[in-house]
Amino acid sequence: MTAEGPRTVRVEGAGFVPIGDPYAAFAAGVDPADEGAAITGVLLAPCEPTVVVGIAQNGPGHASPVQAWLKSPRTVTASGVPVRLRRDAGATVAEAEIAVVIGRDTTGLTIETAHEFVWGITAVNDLSSPDRAAFDPRNFESKSGEGYTPLGPWVDTALSIDGDLPMRLSADGEVRAETSSHRLPMTLRECLAYVAGWTTLGPGDVVMMGAPFSQAPVRPGETVEVVIAGMRLTTPTS
């Protein structure tokens, strides 16, 4: 966010350089052009998804190897924005996850071609109230807290969906879970192909890849940090 309003930028050192439409550039197979000199501002969430998909069963012991659910895009918030944890929904769990940001219409996406539809990767903290699952197995209540999808701080367009991406969850500086994407039972490609086989995603939409080994309970007042491949997403809680 700048004094003139939201701008799309690329991060350069400690500054921001305005750029053109990144999705149009992605569709054209080129890098977005710079649009002026470096500016100052505050990072918002790095995309505005119309659809946020969560991979629900990316872990052992499930009847189906992969399933998905939807989370309201209105729960998306930026790194550093405080989130008030719900007091009426039981314990809160933070989940350090890889978020894949889609670059174009996913019609035709397969396991083999998935990388052609991925604009980049960012970090997401999929905050949840798992105690509500006993009353609401569809995840609406457990996932709908205000600000329960911290996302960012930026999209890394150089990361590969095939790389072994480190994943770490900390609270108040204490590491509570640490793993990497190659421990996910289903690959990012397989998850994207599963989702695209049921619904069409578009530019800016997000697929969260699950957290079977990267989640832990958190308490109000703790500051949660999710680190995905060097990107640090911070969420102060109250």
Coordinates of C-alpha atoms in Angstrom, one line a residue:
M1 CA 0.0 0.0 0.0
T2 CA 1.4 3.4 -1.0
A3 CA 0.2 6.9 -0.3
E4 CA -1.6 6.8 -3.7
G5 CA -3.2 3.5 -3.0
P6 CA -2.4 -0.2 -3.7
R7 CA 0.3 -0.9 -6.4
T8 CA 1.7 -4.1 -7.7
V9 CA 5.4 -4.2 -7.1
R10 CA 8.4 -6.4 -7.2
V11 CA 10.7 -6.5 -4.1
E12 CA 14.2 -5.1 -4.7
G13 CA 16.3 -5.0 -1.6
A14 CA 14.4 -3.0 1.0
G15 CA 12.4 -1.1 -1.7
F16 CA 9.5 -1.8 -4.1
V17 CA 9.5 -1.2 -7.8
P18 CA 6.0 -0.8 -9.5
I19 CA 5.3 -3.3 -12.2
G20 CA 2.6 -3.9 -14.8
D21 CA -0.1 -6.7 -14.6
P22 CA 1.8 -9.8 -13.5
Y23 CA -0.9 -12.2 -14.7
A24 CA -1.0 -10.7 -18.2
A25 CA 2.7 -11.0 -18.4
F26 CA 2.6 -14.6 -17.1
A27 CA 0.1 -15.5 -19.8
A28 CA 2.4 -13.9 -22.4
G29 CA 5.4 -15.7 -21.1
V30 CA 7.3 -12.6 -20.2
D31 CA 8.4 -10.7 -17.1
P32 CA 6.1 -7.8 -16.1
A33 CA 7.6 -4.5 -17.1
D34 CA 8.7 -1.9 -14.5
E35 CA 6.5 1.1 -14.3
G36 CA 8.6 3.8 -12.7
A37 CA 11.2 4.3 -10.0
A38 CA 11.3 2.6 -6.6
I39 CA 8.6 3.6 -4.1
T40 CA 7.9 3.2 -0.4
G41 CA 4.9 1.5 1.2
V42 CA 3.6 -1.4 3.2
L43 CA 3.1 -4.9 1.9
L44 CA -0.5 -6.1 1.6
A45 CA -1.4 -9.7 1.0
P46 CA 0.5 -10.6 -2.3
C47 CA -2.6 -11.6 -4.2
E48 CA -6.4 -11.2 -4.1
P49 CA -7.8 -14.7 -4.7
T50 CA -11.3 -15.3 -5.8
V51 CA -10.9 -18.9 -4.7
V52 CA -8.8 -20.3 -1.8
V53 CA -8.5 -24.1 -1.8
G54 CA -7.2 -26.1 1.1
I55 CA -5.8 -29.6 0.6
A56 CA -7.4 -31.5 3.5
Q57 CA -6.1 -35.0 3.4
N58 CA -2.4 -34.6 2.4
G59 CA -1.3 -36.9 5.1
P60 CA -1.2 -40.6 6.2
G61 CA -4.1 -42.5 7.6
H62 CA -6.9 -41.1 5.4
A63 CA -9.4 -43.0 3.4
S64 CA -8.6 -40.9 0.3
P65 CA -5.0 -39.8 -0.4
V66 CA -6.1 -36.2 -1.3
Q67 CA -9.3 -34.2 -0.7
A68 CA -9.9 -30.5 -0.8
W69 CA -12.2 -27.9 0.7
L70 CA -12.8 -24.2 0.2
K71 CA -11.9 -21.3 2.5
S72 CA -13.3 -17.8 2.2
P73 CA -10.9 -15.4 0.5
R74 CA -12.2 -12.8 2.9
T75 CA -10.1 -14.4 5.6
V76 CA -6.9 -13.5 3.7
T77 CA -4.7 -11.0 5.5
A78 CA -1.1 -9.7 5.1
S79 CA 2.0 -10.6 7.0
G80 CA 2.3 -8.6 10.2
V81 CA -1.4 -7.9 10.6
P82 CA -2.6 -8.9 14.1
V83 CA -5.3 -11.6 14.3
R84 CA -7.7 -12.1 17.2
L85 CA -8.1 -15.8 17.9
R86 CA -11.7 -17.0 18.5
R87 CA -12.4 -17.7 22.1
D88 CA -15.7 -19.7 21.4
A89 CA -14.3 -22.4 19.1
G90 CA -11.8 -24.3 21.3
A91 CA -8.1 -24.5 20.7
T92 CA -6.4 -22.8 17.8
V93 CA -3.9 -24.5 15.5
A94 CA -1.4 -22.8 13.2
E95 CA -0.5 -24.6 10.1
A96 CA 2.6 -23.7 8.1
E97 CA 1.8 -24.4 4.5
I98 CA 3.0 -23.8 0.9
A99 CA 0.6 -21.7 -1.0
V100 CA 0.7 -22.0 -4.8
V101 CA -0.6 -18.9 -6.6
I102 CA -2.2 -19.7 -10.0
G103 CA -1.1 -17.6 -13.0
R104 CA -3.8 -18.4 -15.6
D105 CA -7.0 -20.4 -16.2
T106 CA -6.3 -24.0 -15.2
T107 CA -8.2 -25.6 -18.1
G108 CA -6.0 -28.4 -19.3
L109 CA -3.8 -28.6 -16.2
T110 CA -2.4 -32.1 -15.6
I111 CA 0.2 -33.6 -13.4
E112 CA 2.7 -33.2 -16.2
T113 CA 1.8 -29.6 -17.1
A114 CA 1.0 -28.2 -13.7
H115 CA 4.1 -25.9 -13.6
E116 CA 2.9 -24.1 -16.7
F117 CA -0.1 -22.7 -14.7
V118 CA 1.8 -21.7 -11.5
W119 CA 2.7 -18.0 -11.1
G120 CA 4.7 -18.6 -7.9
I121 CA 4.8 -19.7 -4.4
T122 CA 4.1 -17.9 -1.1
A123 CA 3.7 -18.8 2.6
V124 CA 0.4 -19.2 4.3
N125 CA -0.6 -19.8 7.9
D126 CA -3.9 -21.7 7.7
L127 CA -5.2 -20.9 11.2
S128 CA -7.9 -23.4 12.3
S129 CA -10.2 -24.3 15.2
P130 CA -10.1 -28.1 14.9
D131 CA -12.4 -28.7 17.8
R132 CA -15.3 -27.5 15.6
A133 CA -14.8 -30.4 13.2
A134 CA -16.9 -32.6 15.5
F135 CA -19.8 -30.3 14.8
D136 CA -18.9 -29.2 11.3
P137 CA -17.0 -31.8 9.3
R138 CA -17.1 -29.5 6.2
N139 CA -14.5 -27.1 7.9
F140 CA -16.6 -23.9 7.6
E141 CA -16.6 -23.1 11.3
S142 CA -13.0 -24.2 12.0
K143 CA -11.6 -22.2 9.1
S144 CA -13.7 -19.0 9.0
G145 CA -12.2 -16.9 11.8
E146 CA -11.5 -13.2 10.8
G147 CA -8.0 -13.0 9.4
Y148 CA -7.5 -16.8 9.6
T149 CA -5.5 -16.9 6.3
P150 CA -2.4 -14.8 6.7
L151 CA -0.6 -14.9 3.3
G152 CA 2.7 -13.6 2.1
P153 CA 4.8 -11.6 2.5
W154 CA 5.3 -11.9 -1.3
V155 CA 5.1 -14.4 -4.2
D156 CA 8.4 -16.0 -5.2
T157 CA 8.1 -16.6 -8.9
A158 CA 11.5 -18.4 -9.1
L159 CA 10.6 -21.3 -6.8
S160 CA 9.8 -24.7 -8.5
I161 CA 6.9 -26.8 -7.5
D162 CA 9.2 -29.8 -7.8
G163 CA 11.8 -28.4 -5.3
D164 CA 12.2 -29.6 -1.7
L165 CA 10.9 -26.5 0.0
P166 CA 11.7 -26.1 3.7
M167 CA 8.7 -25.4 6.0
R168 CA 8.9 -24.2 9.6
L169 CA 6.4 -23.1 12.2
S170 CA 7.5 -21.0 15.2
A171 CA 5.6 -19.2 18.0
D172 CA 7.4 -16.6 20.1
G173 CA 10.7 -17.8 18.7
E174 CA 10.2 -21.4 19.6
V175 CA 10.3 -23.9 16.7
R176 CA 7.2 -26.1 17.0
A177 CA 7.2 -27.9 13.6
E178 CA 9.8 -28.3 10.9
T179 CA 9.6 -30.3 7.6
S180 CA 9.8 -29.8 3.9
S181 CA 7.6 -30.3 0.8
H182 CA 9.1 -33.6 -0.1
R183 CA 7.6 -35.1 3.0
L184 CA 4.1 -34.3 1.8
P185 CA 2.5 -37.7 0.8
M186 CA 1.0 -36.1 -2.3
T187 CA 3.2 -33.9 -4.5
L188 CA 2.3 -30.3 -5.4
R189 CA 1.7 -31.4 -8.9
E190 CA -0.7 -34.2 -7.9
C191 CA -2.7 -31.8 -5.6
L192 CA -3.0 -29.2 -8.4
A193 CA -4.2 -31.7 -10.9
Y194 CA -6.7 -33.1 -8.4
V195 CA -8.2 -29.6 -7.8
A196 CA -8.1 -28.6 -11.5
G197 CA -9.9 -31.9 -12.3
W198 CA -12.9 -30.6 -10.3
T199 CA -13.0 -26.9 -10.7
T200 CA -11.3 -24.2 -12.9
L201 CA -9.0 -21.8 -11.1
G202 CA -7.8 -18.4 -12.4
P203 CA -5.2 -15.8 -11.9
G204 CA -4.5 -15.0 -8.3
D205 CA -6.3 -18.0 -6.9
V206 CA -4.5 -19.9 -4.2
V207 CA -4.1 -23.6 -3.4
M208 CA -2.8 -24.4 0.2
M209 CA -0.9 -27.7 0.1
G210 CA -1.7 -29.1 3.5
A211 CA 0.2 -29.4 6.8
P212 CA 0.4 -33.0 8.0
F213 CA 3.8 -32.4 9.6
S214 CA 3.9 -28.6 10.1
Q215 CA 1.1 -27.6 12.5
A216 CA 0.9 -26.9 16.3
P217 CA -1.4 -25.3 18.8
V218 CA -1.0 -21.6 19.5
R219 CA -2.3 -19.4 22.3
P220 CA -3.6 -15.8 22.2
G221 CA -0.8 -13.4 22.6
E222 CA 1.8 -15.5 20.8
T223 CA 3.5 -14.2 17.6
V224 CA 3.4 -17.0 15.0
E225 CA 6.0 -17.2 12.2
V226 CA 5.7 -19.4 9.1
V227 CA 8.8 -19.8 7.0
I228 CA 8.5 -21.3 3.6
A229 CA 11.7 -21.5 1.5
G230 CA 13.1 -18.4 3.2
M231 CA 9.9 -16.3 3.1
R232 CA 8.9 -15.2 6.6
L233 CA 5.2 -14.7 7.3
T234 CA 4.5 -13.2 10.7
T235 CA 1.2 -13.2 12.6
P236 CA 0.8 -11.5 16.0
T237 CA -2.2 -12.9 17.8
S238 CA -4.4 -11.7 20.6

